[in-house]
């Protein structure tokens, strides 16, 4: 059983490792993973590297436990999944510092020692990480929902954006990330939602420091489900939020084979998103028994972003490129389910 102090400590540190506290949850399955996005200065090289750990439910006949590093090459859609024994995983409970085998991920950069056909080398973070603000009333991107101990999946934004340097080797070719841009987020809990849309870009043409992160998902709640959403748009040095916990409304959510169209209204005004869907690569994602290969993700989407202030002024109208997009699961139920 997780102690109250351990729960408070981990909740107030969403970017660090939570597993030591959450493993106490009566043998239930647990996962934790960090999404490290690396894009070079030309946006031609765009990679996602995801270290993490999965601990299967004790007593289950199909119990699977492992650490892993998975990689997505956004320019080709190819992906790789490298499992490791649990004993080769370690992570800090106070700061972002993760080891999986010989690979290390910290606040200052990434060192990769994966097979050469995947990635090896070192990328440095040359500017400080820029996490979603944390307060007792709203400890990170999840707002007050982060204090609910029974959520299926928790989420954190480790850095809206930071500068890169260094290089990695892929299939004998060296790739420089000097002058590039990174992004960092994470998830932890029991499993990914049964249906969701997730979208991110921090390459917005009108503001090179801007970042968009947006998700809507089926959320289990007291034996039922509701459709929840969290959207953060940072531009001009200010963070604007549209979320279930801010009483923002989804005005439009349409999903077809080519686009995701999503309009929200809230205290920070109106946000209109039109994301163009493209093909991607398959990533492993947690279900309650294993890291199951089921999720298609692209790093080659684009998203038109229009932010209008409550007084009608257009604060941002621009195109986001090198966008990450996942549209997965029971979308019919997602669209049909009411929000809260």
One Martini backbone bead per residue (centre of mass of N, CA, C, O) as a GRO file, in nm:
protein
  340
    1UNK     BB    1   0.094   0.037   0.024
    2UNK     BB    2   0.068   0.356  -0.020
    3UNK     BB    3   0.186   0.628   0.117
    4UNK     BB    4   0.106   0.948   0.167
    5UNK     BB    5   0.392   1.064   0.132
    6UNK     BB    6   0.466   0.922  -0.133
    7UNK     BB    7   0.232   1.045  -0.298
    8UNK     BB    8   0.299   1.343  -0.260
    9UNK     BB    9   0.589   1.337  -0.364
   10UNK     BB   10   0.526   1.228  -0.652
   11UNK     BB   11   0.314   1.440  -0.740
   12UNK     BB   12   0.527   1.692  -0.706
   13UNK     BB   13   0.713   1.492  -0.918
   14UNK     BB   14   0.635   1.425  -1.237
   15UNK     BB   15   0.936   1.386  -1.375
   16UNK     BB   16   0.986   1.157  -1.200
   17UNK     BB   17   1.003   0.868  -1.026
   18UNK     BB   18   0.718   0.639  -0.920
   19UNK     BB   19   0.758   0.328  -0.867
   20UNK     BB   20   0.831   0.294  -0.564
   21UNK     BB   21   0.536   0.371  -0.482
   22UNK     BB   22   0.349   0.203  -0.696
   23UNK     BB   23   0.442  -0.096  -0.629
   24UNK     BB   24   0.245  -0.100  -0.361
   25UNK     BB   25  -0.024  -0.189  -0.545
   26UNK     BB   26  -0.102  -0.497  -0.492
   27UNK     BB   27   0.034  -0.622  -0.771
   28UNK     BB   28  -0.011  -0.432  -0.988
   29UNK     BB   29   0.026  -0.299  -1.268
   30UNK     BB   30   0.322  -0.124  -1.422
   31UNK     BB   31   0.416   0.197  -1.569
   32UNK     BB   32   0.708   0.376  -1.720
   33UNK     BB   33   0.759   0.669  -1.940
   34UNK     BB   34   0.981   0.844  -2.168
   35UNK     BB   35   0.954   1.118  -2.402
   36UNK     BB   36   1.212   1.163  -2.650
   37UNK     BB   37   1.261   1.444  -2.851
   38UNK     BB   38   1.451   1.464  -3.168
   39UNK     BB   39   1.554   1.761  -3.353
   40UNK     BB   40   1.684   1.906  -3.603
   41UNK     BB   41   1.747   2.206  -3.766
   42UNK     BB   42   1.585   2.091  -4.039
   43UNK     BB   43   1.373   1.844  -3.971
   44UNK     BB   44   1.484   1.568  -4.093
   45UNK     BB   45   1.559   1.482  -3.804
   46UNK     BB   46   1.324   1.257  -3.632
   47UNK     BB   47   1.301   1.153  -3.290
   48UNK     BB   48   1.201   0.879  -3.075
   49UNK     BB   49   1.282   0.816  -2.727
   50UNK     BB   50   1.183   0.530  -2.504
   51UNK     BB   51   1.207   0.493  -2.180
   52UNK     BB   52   1.139   0.201  -1.956
   53UNK     BB   53   0.875   0.028  -1.754
   54UNK     BB   54   0.742  -0.311  -1.685
   55UNK     BB   55   0.497  -0.446  -1.447
   56UNK     BB   56   0.339  -0.712  -1.387
   57UNK     BB   57   0.093  -0.888  -1.265
   58UNK     BB   58   0.067  -1.064  -0.998
   59UNK     BB   59  -0.026  -1.403  -1.085
   60UNK     BB   60  -0.015  -1.392  -1.379
   61UNK     BB   61   0.013  -1.600  -1.657
   62UNK     BB   62   0.108  -1.325  -1.843
   63UNK     BB   63   0.354  -1.229  -1.707
   64UNK     BB   64   0.533  -0.916  -1.769
   65UNK     BB   65   0.879  -0.805  -1.729
   66UNK     BB   66   1.039  -0.485  -1.824
   67UNK     BB   67   1.270  -0.317  -1.988
   68UNK     BB   68   1.319  -0.021  -2.212
   69UNK     BB   69   1.394   0.077  -2.563
   70UNK     BB   70   1.240   0.296  -2.788
   71UNK     BB   71   1.224   0.366  -3.153
   72UNK     BB   72   1.160   0.652  -3.375
   73UNK     BB   73   1.160   0.716  -3.722
   74UNK     BB   74   1.012   0.992  -3.867
   75UNK     BB   75   1.122   0.971  -4.175
   76UNK     BB   76   1.028   0.638  -4.210
   77UNK     BB   77   0.865   0.471  -3.961
   78UNK     BB   78   1.063   0.327  -3.805
   79UNK     BB   79   1.101   0.064  -3.550
   80UNK     BB   80   1.223  -0.007  -3.208
   81UNK     BB   81   1.267  -0.283  -2.962
   82UNK     BB   82   1.442  -0.287  -2.638
   83UNK     BB   83   1.497  -0.522  -2.413
   84UNK     BB   84   1.530  -0.552  -2.049
   85UNK     BB   85   1.617  -0.619  -1.756
   86UNK     BB   86   1.515  -0.499  -1.459
   87UNK     BB   87   1.816  -0.474  -1.339
   88UNK     BB   88   1.876  -0.240  -1.584
   89UNK     BB   89   1.698  -0.050  -1.403
   90UNK     BB   90   1.698   0.311  -1.328
   91UNK     BB   91   1.568   0.576  -1.099
   92UNK     BB   92   1.481   0.891  -0.999
   93UNK     BB   93   1.268   1.052  -0.743
   94UNK     BB   94   1.356   1.375  -0.808
   95UNK     BB   95   1.471   1.336  -1.103
   96UNK     BB   96   1.577   1.327  -1.429
   97UNK     BB   97   1.701   0.981  -1.410
   98UNK     BB   98   1.783   0.732  -1.651
   99UNK     BB   99   1.839   0.371  -1.668
  100UNK     BB  100   1.913   0.147  -1.958
  101UNK     BB  101   2.153  -0.001  -1.925
  102UNK     BB  102   2.375   0.199  -2.123
  103UNK     BB  103   2.143   0.402  -2.097
  104UNK     BB  104   2.098   0.770  -2.068
  105UNK     BB  105   1.867   1.002  -1.886
  106UNK     BB  106   1.874   1.360  -1.851
  107UNK     BB  107   1.883   1.707  -1.795
  108UNK     BB  108   2.157   1.712  -2.006
  109UNK     BB  109   2.086   1.428  -2.157
  110UNK     BB  110   2.186   1.171  -2.404
  111UNK     BB  111   2.282   0.820  -2.389
  112UNK     BB  112   2.357   0.590  -2.655
  113UNK     BB  113   2.365   0.203  -2.665
  114UNK     BB  114   2.268   0.086  -2.934
  115UNK     BB  115   2.236  -0.056  -3.196
  116UNK     BB  116   2.356   0.071  -3.490
  117UNK     BB  117   2.078   0.049  -3.645
  118UNK     BB  118   1.988   0.256  -3.455
  119UNK     BB  119   2.143   0.400  -3.173
  120UNK     BB  120   2.440   0.611  -3.119
  121UNK     BB  121   2.534   0.839  -2.859
  122UNK     BB  122   2.519   1.209  -2.807
  123UNK     BB  123   2.284   1.437  -2.644
  124UNK     BB  124   2.257   1.773  -2.569
  125UNK     BB  125   2.130   2.002  -2.330
  126UNK     BB  126   2.170   2.365  -2.382
  127UNK     BB  127   1.906   2.405  -2.218
  128UNK     BB  128   1.674   2.434  -2.009
  129UNK     BB  129   1.426   2.290  -1.882
  130UNK     BB  130   1.046   2.317  -1.948
  131UNK     BB  131   0.815   2.277  -1.731
  132UNK     BB  132   0.530   2.220  -1.602
  133UNK     BB  133   0.374   2.363  -1.368
  134UNK     BB  134   0.394   2.340  -1.001
  135UNK     BB  135   0.131   2.280  -0.762
  136UNK     BB  136  -0.081   2.194  -0.519
  137UNK     BB  137  -0.343   2.252  -0.697
  138UNK     BB  138  -0.140   2.199  -0.973
  139UNK     BB  139   0.053   1.912  -1.044
  140UNK     BB  140   0.052   1.990  -1.344
  141UNK     BB  141  -0.112   1.881  -1.631
  142UNK     BB  142  -0.354   1.736  -1.448
  143UNK     BB  143  -0.399   1.878  -1.205
  144UNK     BB  144  -0.613   1.761  -0.964
  145UNK     BB  145  -0.602   1.463  -1.080
  146UNK     BB  146  -0.320   1.390  -0.953
  147UNK     BB  147  -0.468   1.325  -0.661
  148UNK     BB  148  -0.582   1.071  -0.788
  149UNK     BB  149  -0.517   0.726  -0.699
  150UNK     BB  150  -0.713   0.581  -0.954
  151UNK     BB  151  -0.574   0.625  -1.204
  152UNK     BB  152  -0.472   0.478  -1.500
  153UNK     BB  153  -0.330   0.756  -1.608
  154UNK     BB  154  -0.036   0.950  -1.618
  155UNK     BB  155   0.097   1.291  -1.665
  156UNK     BB  156   0.396   1.463  -1.811
  157UNK     BB  157   0.589   1.771  -1.846
  158UNK     BB  158   0.931   1.819  -1.874
  159UNK     BB  159   0.949   1.974  -2.175
  160UNK     BB  160   0.867   2.206  -2.414
  161UNK     BB  161   1.181   2.306  -2.454
  162UNK     BB  162   1.512   2.253  -2.611
  163UNK     BB  163   1.838   2.255  -2.675
  164UNK     BB  164   2.083   2.115  -2.907
  165UNK     BB  165   2.349   1.867  -2.915
  166UNK     BB  166   2.528   1.663  -3.106
  167UNK     BB  167   2.547   1.298  -3.181
  168UNK     BB  168   2.448   1.023  -3.399
  169UNK     BB  169   2.432   0.676  -3.489
  170UNK     BB  170   2.302   0.547  -3.815
  171UNK     BB  171   2.396   0.315  -4.014
  172UNK     BB  172   2.691   0.474  -4.027
  173UNK     BB  173   2.549   0.755  -3.968
  174UNK     BB  174   2.594   1.085  -3.897
  175UNK     BB  175   2.400   1.293  -3.665
  176UNK     BB  176   2.321   1.625  -3.619
  177UNK     BB  177   2.192   1.841  -3.328
  178UNK     BB  178   2.279   2.113  -3.388
  179UNK     BB  179   2.026   2.344  -3.322
  180UNK     BB  180   1.814   2.188  -3.201
  181UNK     BB  181   1.500   2.026  -3.080
  182UNK     BB  182   1.328   1.951  -2.780
  183UNK     BB  183   1.127   1.696  -2.603
  184UNK     BB  184   0.935   1.621  -2.283
  185UNK     BB  185   0.766   1.328  -2.159
  186UNK     BB  186   0.512   1.140  -1.956
  187UNK     BB  187   0.414   0.808  -1.825
  188UNK     BB  188   0.185   0.654  -1.575
  189UNK     BB  189   0.072   0.324  -1.452
  190UNK     BB  190  -0.132   0.070  -1.602
  191UNK     BB  191  -0.259   0.217  -1.871
  192UNK     BB  192  -0.378   0.295  -2.153
  193UNK     BB  193  -0.619   0.413  -2.312
  194UNK     BB  194  -0.885   0.292  -2.512
  195UNK     BB  195  -0.905   0.603  -2.616
  196UNK     BB  196  -0.714   0.837  -2.833
  197UNK     BB  197  -0.557   1.169  -2.854
  198UNK     BB  198  -0.227   1.280  -2.968
  199UNK     BB  199  -0.050   1.605  -2.961
  200UNK     BB  200   0.262   1.752  -3.106
  201UNK     BB  201   0.436   2.084  -3.107
  202UNK     BB  202   0.769   2.279  -3.133
  203UNK     BB  203   0.709   2.387  -3.456
  204UNK     BB  204   0.625   2.712  -3.476
  205UNK     BB  205   0.651   2.956  -3.703
  206UNK     BB  206   0.574   3.226  -3.526
  207UNK     BB  207   0.721   3.057  -3.270
  208UNK     BB  208   1.015   2.904  -3.170
  209UNK     BB  209   0.907   2.869  -2.847
  210UNK     BB  210   0.670   2.707  -2.903
  211UNK     BB  211   0.393   2.493  -2.764
  212UNK     BB  212   0.210   2.184  -2.826
  213UNK     BB  213  -0.026   2.003  -2.610
  214UNK     BB  214  -0.260   1.727  -2.686
  215UNK     BB  215  -0.546   1.559  -2.520
  216UNK     BB  216  -0.780   1.280  -2.562
  217UNK     BB  217  -0.984   1.063  -2.339
  218UNK     BB  218  -1.065   0.772  -2.187
  219UNK     BB  219  -1.199   0.782  -1.849
  220UNK     BB  220  -1.196   0.616  -1.572
  221UNK     BB  221  -1.505   0.642  -1.349
  222UNK     BB  222  -1.675   0.481  -1.130
  223UNK     BB  223  -1.743   0.247  -1.363
  224UNK     BB  224  -1.690   0.457  -1.583
  225UNK     BB  225  -1.689   0.709  -1.849
  226UNK     BB  226  -1.492   0.984  -1.972
  227UNK     BB  227  -1.417   1.274  -2.153
  228UNK     BB  228  -1.095   1.395  -2.165
  229UNK     BB  229  -0.880   1.702  -2.138
  230UNK     BB  230  -0.549   1.828  -2.252
  231UNK     BB  231  -0.427   2.169  -2.307
  232UNK     BB  232  -0.115   2.316  -2.421
  233UNK     BB  233  -0.017   2.666  -2.491
  234UNK     BB  234   0.301   2.800  -2.571
  235UNK     BB  235   0.333   3.161  -2.596
  236UNK     BB  236   0.501   3.443  -2.530
  237UNK     BB  237   0.571   3.309  -2.233
  238UNK     BB  238   0.280   3.165  -2.221
  239UNK     BB  239   0.035   2.966  -2.056
  240UNK     BB  240  -0.227   2.783  -2.206
  241UNK     BB  241  -0.554   2.641  -2.100
  242UNK     BB  242  -0.731   2.327  -2.183
  243UNK     BB  243  -0.952   2.165  -1.951
  244UNK     BB  244  -1.140   1.989  -1.748
  245UNK     BB  245  -1.024   2.149  -1.482
  246UNK     BB  246  -1.105   2.445  -1.638
  247UNK     BB  247  -1.388   2.417  -1.799
  248UNK     BB  248  -1.342   2.337  -2.071
  249UNK     BB  249  -1.461   2.312  -2.411
  250UNK     BB  250  -1.577   2.097  -2.655
  251UNK     BB  251  -1.699   2.190  -2.967
  252UNK     BB  252  -1.497   2.020  -3.157
  253UNK     BB  253  -1.477   1.659  -3.274
  254UNK     BB  254  -1.300   1.539  -3.557
  255UNK     BB  255  -1.252   1.212  -3.723
  256UNK     BB  256  -1.045   1.108  -3.987
  257UNK     BB  257  -0.820   0.987  -4.220
  258UNK     BB  258  -0.687   1.299  -4.250
  259UNK     BB  259  -0.820   1.434  -3.977
  260UNK     BB  260  -0.803   1.661  -3.693
  261UNK     BB  261  -1.080   1.832  -3.538
  262UNK     BB  262  -1.028   2.096  -3.285
  263UNK     BB  263  -1.242   2.272  -3.051
  264UNK     BB  264  -1.192   2.522  -2.795
  265UNK     BB  265  -1.336   2.655  -2.481
  266UNK     BB  266  -1.218   2.921  -2.257
  267UNK     BB  267  -1.055   3.137  -2.044
  268UNK     BB  268  -0.824   3.151  -2.295
  269UNK     BB  269  -1.034   3.095  -2.513
  270UNK     BB  270  -0.978   3.002  -2.849
  271UNK     BB  271  -0.915   2.672  -3.000
  272UNK     BB  272  -0.779   2.577  -3.323
  273UNK     BB  273  -0.749   2.244  -3.465
  274UNK     BB  274  -0.559   2.110  -3.758
  275UNK     BB  275  -0.476   1.780  -3.830
  276UNK     BB  276  -0.254   1.600  -4.027
  277UNK     BB  277  -0.256   1.282  -4.138
  278UNK     BB  278  -0.002   1.026  -4.107
  279UNK     BB  279   0.212   0.798  -4.141
  280UNK     BB  280   0.380   0.542  -3.938
  281UNK     BB  281   0.481   0.384  -3.646
  282UNK     BB  282   0.523   0.117  -3.429
  283UNK     BB  283   0.431   0.102  -3.087
  284UNK     BB  284   0.469   0.035  -2.764
  285UNK     BB  285   0.204  -0.036  -2.522
  286UNK     BB  286   0.024  -0.036  -2.231
  287UNK     BB  287  -0.110  -0.298  -2.078
  288UNK     BB  288  -0.192  -0.511  -1.811
  289UNK     BB  289   0.035  -0.745  -1.929
  290UNK     BB  290   0.188  -0.554  -2.153
  291UNK     BB  291   0.400  -0.459  -2.417
  292UNK     BB  292   0.202  -0.367  -2.683
  293UNK     BB  293   0.175  -0.375  -3.029
  294UNK     BB  294  -0.055  -0.088  -3.134
  295UNK     BB  295   0.084   0.198  -3.201
  296UNK     BB  296   0.048   0.472  -3.411
  297UNK     BB  297   0.318   0.692  -3.507
  298UNK     BB  298   0.391   1.032  -3.588
  299UNK     BB  299   0.652   1.289  -3.710
  300UNK     BB  300   0.475   1.412  -3.989
  301UNK     BB  301   0.288   1.615  -3.894
  302UNK     BB  302   0.031   1.871  -3.900
  303UNK     BB  303  -0.070   2.201  -3.744
  304UNK     BB  304  -0.329   2.415  -3.713
  305UNK     BB  305  -0.307   2.727  -3.523
  306UNK     BB  306  -0.575   2.899  -3.333
  307UNK     BB  307  -0.567   3.189  -3.118
  308UNK     BB  308  -0.834   3.333  -2.925
  309UNK     BB  309  -0.931   3.569  -2.742
  310UNK     BB  310  -1.195   3.670  -2.547
  311UNK     BB  311  -1.186   3.961  -2.720
  312UNK     BB  312  -1.093   3.850  -3.035
  313UNK     BB  313  -0.800   3.825  -3.047
  314UNK     BB  314  -0.531   3.722  -3.239
  315UNK     BB  315  -0.249   3.550  -3.105
  316UNK     BB  316  -0.249   3.283  -3.302
  317UNK     BB  317  -0.142   3.190  -3.651
  318UNK     BB  318  -0.028   2.865  -3.729
  319UNK     BB  319   0.226   2.624  -3.814
  320UNK     BB  320   0.283   2.289  -3.728
  321UNK     BB  321   0.566   2.086  -3.722
  322UNK     BB  322   0.681   1.789  -3.649
  323UNK     BB  323   0.437   1.621  -3.561
  324UNK     BB  324   0.285   1.445  -3.312
  325UNK     BB  325   0.068   1.145  -3.372
  326UNK     BB  326  -0.216   0.991  -3.202
  327UNK     BB  327  -0.471   0.749  -3.316
  328UNK     BB  328  -0.655   0.549  -3.077
  329UNK     BB  329  -0.888   0.303  -3.069
  330UNK     BB  330  -1.207   0.383  -2.940
  331UNK     BB  331  -1.341   0.630  -3.122
  332UNK     BB  332  -1.645   0.606  -3.105
  333UNK     BB  333  -1.656   0.625  -2.794
  334UNK     BB  334  -1.507   0.886  -2.763
  335UNK     BB  335  -1.715   1.063  -2.929
  336UNK     BB  336  -1.978   0.962  -2.756
  337UNK     BB  337  -1.856   1.070  -2.504
  338UNK     BB  338  -1.884   1.252  -2.238
  339UNK     BB  339  -1.795   1.508  -2.061
  340UNK     BB  340  -1.686   1.704  -1.752
   0.00000   0.00000   0.00000
